[in-house]
XYZ file of N, CA and C in Angstrom:
432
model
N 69.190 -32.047 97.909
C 68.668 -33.102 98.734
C 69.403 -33.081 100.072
N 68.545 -33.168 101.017
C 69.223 -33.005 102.661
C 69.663 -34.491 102.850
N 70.740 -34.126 103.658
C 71.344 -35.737 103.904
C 70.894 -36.227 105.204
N 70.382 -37.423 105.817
C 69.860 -37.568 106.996
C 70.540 -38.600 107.758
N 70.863 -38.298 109.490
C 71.968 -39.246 109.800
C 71.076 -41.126 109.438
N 72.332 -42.071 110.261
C 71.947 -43.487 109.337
C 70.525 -43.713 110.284
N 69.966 -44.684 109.497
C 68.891 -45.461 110.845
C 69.323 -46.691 110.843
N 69.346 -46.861 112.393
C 70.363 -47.477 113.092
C 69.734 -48.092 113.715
N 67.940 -47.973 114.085
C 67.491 -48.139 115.588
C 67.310 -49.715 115.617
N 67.919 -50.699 114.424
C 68.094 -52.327 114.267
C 69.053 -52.133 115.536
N 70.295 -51.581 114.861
C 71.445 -51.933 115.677
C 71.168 -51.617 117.192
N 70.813 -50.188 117.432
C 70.080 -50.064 119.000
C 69.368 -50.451 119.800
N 68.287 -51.414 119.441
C 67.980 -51.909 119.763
C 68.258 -53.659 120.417
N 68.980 -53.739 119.469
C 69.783 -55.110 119.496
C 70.644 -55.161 120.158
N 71.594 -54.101 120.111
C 72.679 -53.451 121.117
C 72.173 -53.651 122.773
N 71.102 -53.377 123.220
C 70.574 -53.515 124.327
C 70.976 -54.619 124.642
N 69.759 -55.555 124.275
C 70.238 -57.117 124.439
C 71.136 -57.376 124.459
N 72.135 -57.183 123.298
C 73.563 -58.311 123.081
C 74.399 -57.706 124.351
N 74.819 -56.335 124.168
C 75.531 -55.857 125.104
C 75.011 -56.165 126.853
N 73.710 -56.757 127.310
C 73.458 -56.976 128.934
C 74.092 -58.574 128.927
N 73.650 -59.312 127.463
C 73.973 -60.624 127.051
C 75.605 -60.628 127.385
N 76.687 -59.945 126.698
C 77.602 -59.774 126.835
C 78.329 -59.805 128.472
N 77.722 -58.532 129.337
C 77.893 -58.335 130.231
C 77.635 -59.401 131.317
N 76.915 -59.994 130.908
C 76.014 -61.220 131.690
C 77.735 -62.335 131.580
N 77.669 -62.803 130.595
C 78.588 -63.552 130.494
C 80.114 -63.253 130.754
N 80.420 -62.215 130.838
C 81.543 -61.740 131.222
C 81.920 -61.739 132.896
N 80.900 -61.979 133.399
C 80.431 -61.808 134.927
C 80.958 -63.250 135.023
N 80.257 -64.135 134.322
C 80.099 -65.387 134.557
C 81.916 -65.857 134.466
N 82.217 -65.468 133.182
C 83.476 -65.881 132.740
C 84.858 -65.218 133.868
N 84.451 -64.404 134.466
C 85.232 -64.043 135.443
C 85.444 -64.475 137.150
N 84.058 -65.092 137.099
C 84.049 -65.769 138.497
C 84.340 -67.067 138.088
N 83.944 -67.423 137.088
C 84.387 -68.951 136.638
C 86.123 -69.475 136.501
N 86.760 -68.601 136.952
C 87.942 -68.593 136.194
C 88.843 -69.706 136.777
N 88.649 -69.076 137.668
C 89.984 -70.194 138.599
C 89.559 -71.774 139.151
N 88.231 -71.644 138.833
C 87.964 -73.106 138.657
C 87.993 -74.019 137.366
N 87.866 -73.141 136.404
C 87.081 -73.684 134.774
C 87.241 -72.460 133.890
N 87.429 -73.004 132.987
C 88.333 -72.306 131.375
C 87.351 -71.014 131.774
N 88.162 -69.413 131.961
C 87.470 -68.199 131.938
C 89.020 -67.372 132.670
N 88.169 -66.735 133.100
C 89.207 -65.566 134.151
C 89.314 -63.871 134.041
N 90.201 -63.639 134.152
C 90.106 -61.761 134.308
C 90.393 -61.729 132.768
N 91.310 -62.430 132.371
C 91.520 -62.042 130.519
C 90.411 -61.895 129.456
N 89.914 -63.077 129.846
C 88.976 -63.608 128.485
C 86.982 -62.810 128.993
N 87.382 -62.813 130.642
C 85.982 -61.819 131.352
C 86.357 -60.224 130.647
N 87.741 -59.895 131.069
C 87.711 -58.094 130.521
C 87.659 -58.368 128.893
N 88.249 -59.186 127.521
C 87.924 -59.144 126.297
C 86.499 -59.010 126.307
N 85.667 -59.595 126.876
C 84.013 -59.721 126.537
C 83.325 -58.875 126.830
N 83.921 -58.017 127.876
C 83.495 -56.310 128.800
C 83.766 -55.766 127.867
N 84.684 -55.551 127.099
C 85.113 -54.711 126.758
C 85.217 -54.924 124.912
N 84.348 -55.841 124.830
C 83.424 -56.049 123.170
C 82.146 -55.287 123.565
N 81.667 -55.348 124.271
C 80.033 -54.779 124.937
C 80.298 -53.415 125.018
N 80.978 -52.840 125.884
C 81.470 -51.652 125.570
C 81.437 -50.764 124.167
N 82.714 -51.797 123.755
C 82.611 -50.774 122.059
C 81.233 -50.998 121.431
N 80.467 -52.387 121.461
C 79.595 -52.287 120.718
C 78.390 -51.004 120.999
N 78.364 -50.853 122.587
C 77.678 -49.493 123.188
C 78.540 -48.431 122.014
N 79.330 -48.216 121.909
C 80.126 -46.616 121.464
C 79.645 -46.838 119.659
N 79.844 -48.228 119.176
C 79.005 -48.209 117.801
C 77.603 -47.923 117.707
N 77.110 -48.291 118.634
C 75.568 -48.189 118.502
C 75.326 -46.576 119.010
N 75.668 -45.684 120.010
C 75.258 -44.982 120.446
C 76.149 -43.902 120.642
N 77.221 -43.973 119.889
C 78.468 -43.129 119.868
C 79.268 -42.448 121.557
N 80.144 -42.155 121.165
C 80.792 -41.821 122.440
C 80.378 -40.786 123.462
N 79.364 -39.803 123.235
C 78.942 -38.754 123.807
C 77.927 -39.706 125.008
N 77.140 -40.427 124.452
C 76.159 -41.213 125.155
C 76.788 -42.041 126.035
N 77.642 -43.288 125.777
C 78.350 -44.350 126.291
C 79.497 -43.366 127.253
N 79.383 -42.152 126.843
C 80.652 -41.893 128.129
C 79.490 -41.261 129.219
N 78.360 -40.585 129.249
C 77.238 -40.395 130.323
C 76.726 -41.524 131.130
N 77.136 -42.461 130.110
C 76.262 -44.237 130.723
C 77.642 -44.367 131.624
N 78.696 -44.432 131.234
C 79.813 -45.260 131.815
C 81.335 -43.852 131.753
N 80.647 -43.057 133.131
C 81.680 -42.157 133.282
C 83.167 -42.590 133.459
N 84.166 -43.415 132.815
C 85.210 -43.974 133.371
C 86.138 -43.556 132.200
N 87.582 -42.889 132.909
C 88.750 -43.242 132.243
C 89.528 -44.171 131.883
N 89.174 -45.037 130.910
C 89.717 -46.416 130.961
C 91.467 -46.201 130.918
N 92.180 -45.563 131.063
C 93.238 -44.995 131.272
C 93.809 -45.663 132.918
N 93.004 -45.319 133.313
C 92.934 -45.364 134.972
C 93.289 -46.560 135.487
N 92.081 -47.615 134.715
C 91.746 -48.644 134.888
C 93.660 -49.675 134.708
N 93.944 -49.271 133.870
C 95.339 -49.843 134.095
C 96.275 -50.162 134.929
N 96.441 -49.168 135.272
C 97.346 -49.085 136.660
C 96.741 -49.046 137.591
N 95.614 -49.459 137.985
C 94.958 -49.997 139.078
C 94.952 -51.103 139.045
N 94.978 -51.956 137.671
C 94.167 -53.604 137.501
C 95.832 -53.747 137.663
N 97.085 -53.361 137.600
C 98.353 -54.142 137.313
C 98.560 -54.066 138.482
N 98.309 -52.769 140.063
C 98.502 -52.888 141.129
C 97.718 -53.697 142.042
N 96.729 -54.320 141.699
C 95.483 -55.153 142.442
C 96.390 -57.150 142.150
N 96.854 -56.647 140.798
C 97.722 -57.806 140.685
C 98.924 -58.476 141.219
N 99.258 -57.311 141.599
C 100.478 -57.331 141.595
C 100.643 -57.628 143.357
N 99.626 -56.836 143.800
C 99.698 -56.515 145.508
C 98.665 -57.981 145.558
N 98.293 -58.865 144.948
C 97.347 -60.164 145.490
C 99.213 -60.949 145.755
N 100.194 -60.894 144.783
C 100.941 -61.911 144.653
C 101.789 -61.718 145.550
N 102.354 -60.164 146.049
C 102.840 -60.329 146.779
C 102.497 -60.502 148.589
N 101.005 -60.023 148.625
C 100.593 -60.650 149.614
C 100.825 -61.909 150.515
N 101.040 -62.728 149.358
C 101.776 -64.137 150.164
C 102.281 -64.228 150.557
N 103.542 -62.862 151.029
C 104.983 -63.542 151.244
C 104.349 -62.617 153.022
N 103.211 -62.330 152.987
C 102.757 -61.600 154.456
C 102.526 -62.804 155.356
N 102.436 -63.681 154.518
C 101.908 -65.463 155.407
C 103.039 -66.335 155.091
N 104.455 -65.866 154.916
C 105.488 -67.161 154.629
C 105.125 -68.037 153.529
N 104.197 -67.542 152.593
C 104.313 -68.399 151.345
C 104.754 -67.888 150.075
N 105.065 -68.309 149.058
C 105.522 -68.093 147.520
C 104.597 -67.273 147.108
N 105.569 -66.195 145.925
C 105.032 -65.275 145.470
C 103.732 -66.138 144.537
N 102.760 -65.300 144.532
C 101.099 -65.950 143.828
C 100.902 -67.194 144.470
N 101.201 -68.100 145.324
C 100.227 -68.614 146.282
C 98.997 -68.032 146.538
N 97.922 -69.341 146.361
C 96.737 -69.008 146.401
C 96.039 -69.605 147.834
N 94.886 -69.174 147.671
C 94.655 -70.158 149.166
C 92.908 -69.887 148.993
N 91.787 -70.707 149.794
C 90.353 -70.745 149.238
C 89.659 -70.993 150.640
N 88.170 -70.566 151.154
C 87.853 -71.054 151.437
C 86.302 -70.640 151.308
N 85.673 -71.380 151.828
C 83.715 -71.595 151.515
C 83.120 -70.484 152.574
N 82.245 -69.795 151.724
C 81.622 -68.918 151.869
C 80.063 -68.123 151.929
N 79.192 -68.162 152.930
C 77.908 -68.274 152.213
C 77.662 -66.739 152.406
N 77.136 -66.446 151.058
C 76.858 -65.301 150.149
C 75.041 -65.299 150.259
N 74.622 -64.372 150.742
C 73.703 -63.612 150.566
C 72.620 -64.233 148.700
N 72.079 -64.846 148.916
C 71.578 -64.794 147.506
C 71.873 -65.691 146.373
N 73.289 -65.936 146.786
C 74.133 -67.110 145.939
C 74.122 -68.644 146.635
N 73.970 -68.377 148.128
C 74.486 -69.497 149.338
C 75.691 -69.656 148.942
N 76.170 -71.094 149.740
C 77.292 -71.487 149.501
C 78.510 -71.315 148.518
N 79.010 -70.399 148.449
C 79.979 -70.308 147.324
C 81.897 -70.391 147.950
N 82.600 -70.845 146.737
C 83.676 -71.216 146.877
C 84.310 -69.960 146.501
N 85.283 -68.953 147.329
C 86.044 -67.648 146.621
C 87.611 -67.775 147.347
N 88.415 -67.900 146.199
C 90.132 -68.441 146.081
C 90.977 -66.302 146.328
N 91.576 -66.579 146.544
C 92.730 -65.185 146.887
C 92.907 -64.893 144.711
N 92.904 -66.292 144.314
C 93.010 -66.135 142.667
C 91.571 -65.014 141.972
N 90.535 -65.154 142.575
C 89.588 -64.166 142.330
C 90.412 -63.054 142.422
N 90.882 -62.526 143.469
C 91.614 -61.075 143.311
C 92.768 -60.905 142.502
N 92.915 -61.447 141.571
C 94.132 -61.602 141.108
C 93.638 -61.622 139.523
N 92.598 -62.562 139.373
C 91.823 -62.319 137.984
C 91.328 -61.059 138.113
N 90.677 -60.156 139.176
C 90.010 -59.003 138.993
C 91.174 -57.680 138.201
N 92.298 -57.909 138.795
C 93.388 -57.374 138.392
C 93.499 -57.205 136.795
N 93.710 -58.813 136.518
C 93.724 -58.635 135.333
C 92.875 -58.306 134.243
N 91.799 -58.582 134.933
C 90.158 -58.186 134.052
C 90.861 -56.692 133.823
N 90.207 -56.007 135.363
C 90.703 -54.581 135.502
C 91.695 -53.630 133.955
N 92.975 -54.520 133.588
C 93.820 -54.716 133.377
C 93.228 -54.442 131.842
N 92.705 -55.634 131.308
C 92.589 -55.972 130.152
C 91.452 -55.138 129.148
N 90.878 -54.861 130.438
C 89.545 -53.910 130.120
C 89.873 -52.278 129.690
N 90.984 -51.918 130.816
C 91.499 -50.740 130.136
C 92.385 -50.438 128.707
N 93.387 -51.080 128.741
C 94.385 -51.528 127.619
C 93.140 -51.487 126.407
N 92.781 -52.373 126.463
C 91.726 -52.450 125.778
C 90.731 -51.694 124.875
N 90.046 -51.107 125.496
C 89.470 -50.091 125.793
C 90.190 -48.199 125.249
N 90.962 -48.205 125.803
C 92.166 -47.181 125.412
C 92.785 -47.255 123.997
N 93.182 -48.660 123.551
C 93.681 -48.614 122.465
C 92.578 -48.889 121.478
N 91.233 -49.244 121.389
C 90.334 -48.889 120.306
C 89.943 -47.681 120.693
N 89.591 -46.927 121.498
C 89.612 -45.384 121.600
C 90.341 -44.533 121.130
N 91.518 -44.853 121.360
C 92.799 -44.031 120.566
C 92.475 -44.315 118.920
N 92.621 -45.137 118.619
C 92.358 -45.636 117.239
C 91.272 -44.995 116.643
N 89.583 -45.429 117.158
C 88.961 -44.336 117.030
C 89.129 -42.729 116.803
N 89.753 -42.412 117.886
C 89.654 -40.861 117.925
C 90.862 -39.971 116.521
N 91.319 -40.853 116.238
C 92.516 -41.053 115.026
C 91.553 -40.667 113.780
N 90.382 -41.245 113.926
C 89.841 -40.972 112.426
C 89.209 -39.207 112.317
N 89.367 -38.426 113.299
C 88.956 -37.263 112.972
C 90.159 -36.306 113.480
């Protein structure tokens, strides 16, 4: 009897949805941050559930053509984006991570409010997304 790979096309299909669903909200949870419970932490955990759920549904050969990135990379970029928002302050005579805000009209959005703390959550998104990312990969790649 020939063995035939699983059928899956529930999960693939579903995967679509949940994972734009995912992405959707991770967007949200990252601009939301510095006003209201979200930020770069809890935005890169939710990126980076969508992600793996892409690499379950469609294995790694596919999800790395969709999303050419070394999440490796992503580390030491998201800790230097962090790191260079905080010390930025001391370029204007203020305390290290001083923040500062002002109103902005955006193309599409209008009026929007964007804080120096946006660049600072992106960091850590950045941040959290790789770590992340890297260490269920590693783990993964462990089983063969």
């Amino acid at each position: 009897m020939k063995m035939h790979g699983t059928n899956d096309l529930i999960l693939r299909t579903a995967t679509v949805l949940i994972s734009f669903i995912l992405f959707a909200f991770s967007i949200y949870l990252f601009l939301a941050g510095h006003n209201a419970p979200g930020g770069g932490f809890v935005g890169g955990l939710m990126t980076a559930s969508a992600i793996v759920l892409m690499y379950m549904a469609y294995g790694e050969r596919a999800v790395s053509k969709i999303i050419p990135v070394n999440f490796r990379f992503l580390v030491p970029t998201g800790l230097m984006i962090a790191l260079l928002t905080g010390v930025g302050s001391f370029a204007f005579g203020e305390p290290f991570l001083n923040q500062t805000f002002g109103h902005f009209h955006i193309p599409l959005l209008g009026d929007k409010e964007l804080a120096t703390a946006l660049l600072f959550d992106l960091g850590v998104y950045l941040t959290v997304v790789g770590i992340t990312m890297t260490i269920i990969l590693s783990i993964a790649g462990d089983r063969d």
